[in-house]
mmCIF file of C-alpha atoms and ligand atoms in Angstrom:
data_model
loop_
_atom_site.group_PDB
_atom_site.id
_atom_site.type_symbol
_atom_site.label_atom_id
_atom_site.label_comp_id
_atom_site.label_asym_id
_atom_site.label_seq_id
_atom_site.Cartn_x
_atom_site.Cartn_y
_atom_site.Cartn_z
ATOM 1 C CA UNK A 1 -16.158 0.908 -16.925
ATOM 2 C CA UNK A 2 -13.421 -1.659 -16.378
ATOM 3 C CA UNK A 3 -12.187 -3.948 -19.211
ATOM 4 C CA UNK A 4 -9.847 -6.951 -19.105
ATOM 5 C CA UNK A 5 -7.176 -7.218 -21.810
ATOM 6 C CA UNK A 6 -6.258 -10.896 -21.880
ATOM 7 C CA UNK A 7 -3.257 -12.267 -23.765
ATOM 8 C CA UNK A 8 -2.771 -15.982 -24.339
ATOM 9 C CA UNK A 9 0.280 -18.202 -24.719
ATOM 10 C CA UNK A 10 3.546 -17.026 -26.281
ATOM 11 C CA UNK A 11 2.413 -13.407 -26.473
ATOM 12 C CA UNK A 12 4.957 -12.596 -23.756
ATOM 13 C CA UNK A 13 7.524 -13.149 -26.541
ATOM 14 C CA UNK A 14 6.134 -10.384 -28.762
ATOM 15 C CA UNK A 15 8.877 -8.368 -30.385
ATOM 16 C CA UNK A 16 11.177 -11.397 -30.433
ATOM 17 C CA UNK A 17 8.818 -14.075 -31.696
ATOM 18 C CA UNK A 18 8.473 -14.426 -35.503
ATOM 19 C CA UNK A 19 8.648 -10.638 -36.070
ATOM 20 C CA UNK A 20 7.801 -11.084 -39.757
ATOM 21 C CA UNK A 21 4.396 -12.406 -38.638
ATOM 22 C CA UNK A 22 3.762 -10.559 -35.360
ATOM 23 C CA UNK A 23 5.811 -7.373 -35.753
ATOM 24 C CA UNK A 24 8.451 -5.757 -33.579
ATOM 25 C CA UNK A 25 6.323 -4.301 -30.808
ATOM 26 C CA UNK A 26 6.615 -5.822 -27.353
ATOM 27 C CA UNK A 27 3.626 -6.850 -25.265
ATOM 28 C CA UNK A 28 4.340 -3.925 -22.926
ATOM 29 C CA UNK A 29 4.012 -1.559 -25.906
ATOM 30 C CA UNK A 30 0.728 -3.178 -26.986
ATOM 31 C CA UNK A 31 -0.562 -2.727 -23.429
ATOM 32 C CA UNK A 32 0.639 0.895 -23.403
ATOM 33 C CA UNK A 33 -1.286 1.655 -26.611
ATOM 34 C CA UNK A 34 -4.396 0.119 -25.055
ATOM 35 C CA UNK A 35 -3.881 2.247 -21.919
ATOM 36 C CA UNK A 36 -3.573 5.419 -24.028
ATOM 37 C CA UNK A 37 -6.835 4.639 -25.791
ATOM 38 C CA UNK A 38 -8.541 3.684 -22.526
ATOM 39 C CA UNK A 39 -7.682 7.114 -21.111
ATOM 40 C CA UNK A 40 -9.292 8.770 -24.161
ATOM 41 C CA UNK A 41 -12.368 6.568 -23.857
ATOM 42 C CA UNK A 42 -12.577 7.146 -20.124
ATOM 43 C CA UNK A 43 -12.427 3.463 -19.197
ATOM 44 C CA UNK A 44 -9.949 1.552 -17.041
ATOM 45 C CA UNK A 45 -8.073 -1.603 -17.998
ATOM 46 C CA UNK A 46 -6.379 -4.507 -16.385
ATOM 47 C CA UNK A 47 -3.955 -6.613 -18.401
ATOM 48 C CA UNK A 48 -3.067 -10.251 -17.987
ATOM 49 C CA UNK A 49 -0.887 -12.608 -20.022
ATOM 50 C CA UNK A 50 -0.826 -16.304 -19.326
ATOM 51 C CA UNK A 51 0.849 -19.229 -21.058
ATOM 52 C CA UNK A 52 -1.458 -21.758 -19.442
ATOM 53 C CA UNK A 53 -5.075 -22.492 -20.258
ATOM 54 C CA UNK A 54 -5.959 -22.765 -16.565
ATOM 55 C CA UNK A 55 -4.436 -19.373 -15.816
ATOM 56 C CA UNK A 56 -6.481 -17.734 -18.572
ATOM 57 C CA UNK A 57 -9.643 -19.455 -17.340
ATOM 58 C CA UNK A 58 -9.011 -18.342 -13.738
ATOM 59 C CA UNK A 59 -8.532 -14.752 -14.931
ATOM 60 C CA UNK A 60 -11.827 -14.852 -16.868
ATOM 61 C CA UNK A 61 -13.601 -16.103 -13.728
ATOM 62 C CA UNK A 62 -12.029 -13.324 -11.648
ATOM 63 C CA UNK A 63 -13.159 -10.740 -14.216
ATOM 64 C CA UNK A 64 -16.791 -11.575 -13.431
ATOM 65 C CA UNK A 65 -16.347 -9.565 -10.218
ATOM 66 C CA UNK A 66 -15.324 -6.248 -11.729
ATOM 67 C CA UNK A 67 -15.128 -6.211 -15.547
ATOM 68 C CA UNK A 68 -17.768 -5.189 -18.078
ATOM 69 C CA UNK A 69 -16.086 -7.081 -20.909
ATOM 70 C CA UNK A 70 -12.905 -8.653 -22.263
ATOM 71 C CA UNK A 71 -10.588 -8.057 -25.219
ATOM 72 C CA UNK A 72 -8.881 -11.408 -25.700
ATOM 73 C CA UNK A 73 -6.100 -12.654 -27.919
ATOM 74 C CA UNK A 74 -6.276 -16.359 -27.092
ATOM 75 C CA UNK A 75 -3.114 -17.173 -29.103
ATOM 76 C CA UNK A 76 -2.913 -20.841 -30.043
ATOM 77 C CA UNK A 77 -5.802 -21.670 -27.681
ATOM 78 C CA UNK A 78 -8.058 -19.898 -30.179
ATOM 79 C CA UNK A 79 -8.023 -22.994 -32.286
ATOM 80 C CA UNK A 80 -8.197 -25.674 -29.593
ATOM 81 C CA UNK A 81 -9.702 -24.590 -26.306
ATOM 82 C CA UNK A 82 -13.201 -25.752 -25.474
ATOM 83 C CA UNK A 83 -12.351 -24.908 -21.863
ATOM 84 C CA UNK A 84 -11.558 -21.232 -22.524
ATOM 85 C CA UNK A 85 -14.679 -20.935 -24.652
ATOM 86 C CA UNK A 86 -16.722 -22.454 -21.808
ATOM 87 C CA UNK A 87 -15.142 -20.037 -19.314
ATOM 88 C CA UNK A 88 -16.156 -17.019 -21.419
ATOM 89 C CA UNK A 89 -19.634 -18.440 -21.948
ATOM 90 C CA UNK A 90 -19.979 -19.246 -18.239
ATOM 91 C CA UNK A 91 -18.781 -15.819 -17.146
ATOM 92 C CA UNK A 92 -21.343 -14.224 -19.440
ATOM 93 C CA UNK A 93 -18.897 -11.432 -20.254
ATOM 94 C CA UNK A 94 -19.108 -9.816 -23.688
ATOM 95 C CA UNK A 95 -15.775 -10.170 -25.450
ATOM 96 C CA UNK A 96 -13.975 -9.225 -28.645
ATOM 97 C CA UNK A 97 -11.463 -11.713 -30.082
ATOM 98 C CA UNK A 98 -8.344 -10.090 -31.512
ATOM 99 C CA UNK A 99 -5.356 -11.375 -33.447
ATOM 100 C CA UNK A 100 -2.227 -9.539 -34.482
ATOM 101 C CA UNK A 101 -1.970 -11.531 -37.700
ATOM 102 C CA UNK A 102 -4.663 -12.237 -40.272
ATOM 103 C CA UNK A 103 -5.259 -15.830 -39.249
ATOM 104 C CA UNK A 104 -7.364 -16.401 -42.384
ATOM 105 C CA UNK A 105 -4.437 -16.036 -44.728
ATOM 106 C CA UNK A 106 -2.257 -18.397 -42.710
ATOM 107 C CA UNK A 107 -2.310 -22.179 -42.204
ATOM 108 C CA UNK A 108 -5.766 -23.801 -42.439
ATOM 109 C CA UNK A 109 -5.637 -24.891 -38.776
ATOM 110 C CA UNK A 110 -5.735 -21.189 -37.829
ATOM 111 C CA UNK A 111 -8.937 -20.569 -39.762
ATOM 112 C CA UNK A 112 -11.182 -22.017 -37.094
ATOM 113 C CA UNK A 113 -11.783 -20.318 -33.757
ATOM 114 C CA UNK A 114 -13.452 -22.096 -30.842
ATOM 115 C CA UNK A 115 -14.332 -18.697 -29.363
ATOM 116 C CA UNK A 116 -15.509 -16.606 -32.310
ATOM 117 C CA UNK A 117 -19.108 -17.892 -32.365
ATOM 118 C CA UNK A 118 -19.566 -16.448 -28.860
ATOM 119 C CA UNK A 119 -17.720 -13.172 -29.469
ATOM 120 C CA UNK A 120 -19.320 -9.785 -30.051
ATOM 121 C CA UNK A 121 -16.859 -9.589 -32.938
ATOM 122 C CA UNK A 122 -13.357 -10.295 -34.110
ATOM 123 C CA UNK A 123 -10.466 -8.117 -35.340
ATOM 124 C CA UNK A 124 -7.501 -9.771 -37.056
ATOM 125 C CA UNK A 125 -4.534 -8.684 -39.112
ATOM 126 C CA UNK A 126 -3.764 -5.177 -37.870
ATOM 127 C CA UNK A 127 -0.952 -5.880 -35.417
ATOM 128 C CA UNK A 128 -1.265 -3.872 -32.193
ATOM 129 C CA UNK A 129 -4.129 -1.928 -33.784
ATOM 130 C CA UNK A 130 -6.232 -5.098 -33.645
ATOM 131 C CA UNK A 131 -6.281 -4.581 -29.862
ATOM 132 C CA UNK A 132 -7.129 -0.877 -29.966
ATOM 133 C CA UNK A 133 -9.778 -1.372 -32.663
ATOM 134 C CA UNK A 134 -11.234 -4.230 -30.614
ATOM 135 C CA UNK A 135 -11.195 -2.161 -27.420
ATOM 136 C CA UNK A 136 -12.918 0.790 -29.098
ATOM 137 C CA UNK A 137 -15.555 -1.478 -30.623
ATOM 138 C CA UNK A 138 -16.223 -3.274 -27.335
ATOM 139 C CA UNK A 139 -16.593 -0.012 -25.383
ATOM 140 C CA UNK A 140 -18.982 1.388 -28.040
ATOM 141 C CA UNK A 141 -20.968 -1.853 -27.973
ATOM 142 C CA UNK A 142 -21.222 -1.838 -24.156
ATOM 143 C CA UNK A 143 -22.190 1.857 -24.033
ATOM 144 C CA UNK A 144 -24.918 1.378 -26.629
ATOM 145 C CA UNK A 145 -26.415 -1.320 -24.457
ATOM 146 C CA UNK A 146 -26.190 0.571 -21.181
ATOM 147 C CA UNK A 147 -28.957 3.075 -21.995
HETATM 148 C C1 DQA B 1 -2.421 -15.143 -32.871
HETATM 149 C C2 DQA B 1 -2.730 -16.134 -33.995
HETATM 150 C C3 DQA B 1 -2.692 -17.558 -33.475
HETATM 151 O O1 DQA B 1 -2.970 -18.469 -34.530
HETATM 152 C C4 DQA B 1 -1.334 -17.870 -32.895
HETATM 153 O O2 DQA B 1 -1.321 -19.174 -32.353
HETATM 154 C C5 DQA B 1 -0.877 -16.868 -31.893
HETATM 155 C C6 DQA B 1 -1.115 -15.456 -32.171
HETATM 156 C C7 DQA B 1 -2.318 -13.692 -33.402
HETATM 157 O O3 DQA B 1 -2.373 -12.775 -32.580
HETATM 158 O O4 DQA B 1 -2.163 -13.475 -34.609
HETATM 159 O O5 DQA B 1 -0.249 -17.201 -30.909
HETATM 160 O O6 DQA B 1 -3.486 -15.177 -31.942
#
């Protein structure tokens, strides 16, 4: 089983960017933790970070060829992007939405997600563990549906 880990805008700055909100781990370390879990779960991952909406959409389209699902942190596009939502809906790929921070205890504009109504589920507020919790949940969900 192959899963796409998709990181949205500004997540390339993890470790440097607002560490009081997003922590000190780099994106490479987040990806490494996902890889470690993937090995335990016996799945394979590909990782992609993009600062542009079009780049994220293209990567979702490409995932239709070889991925069973997506763990996505859409960054700021969470709250604005009809186009990314449409890409995930169009691809028909099950996905889990993850956030490092608990968006619900932050500014009101972060309380609404364009994507969440289509997601299998959402994990927010656990830092890098939001990704690994989301990955584990997505793999369990996919395996339950495969038999
Ligand atoms: C984020 C939360 C978003 O509101 C924000 O725009 C981000 C990161 C998170 O992981 O907590 O870029 O998705």
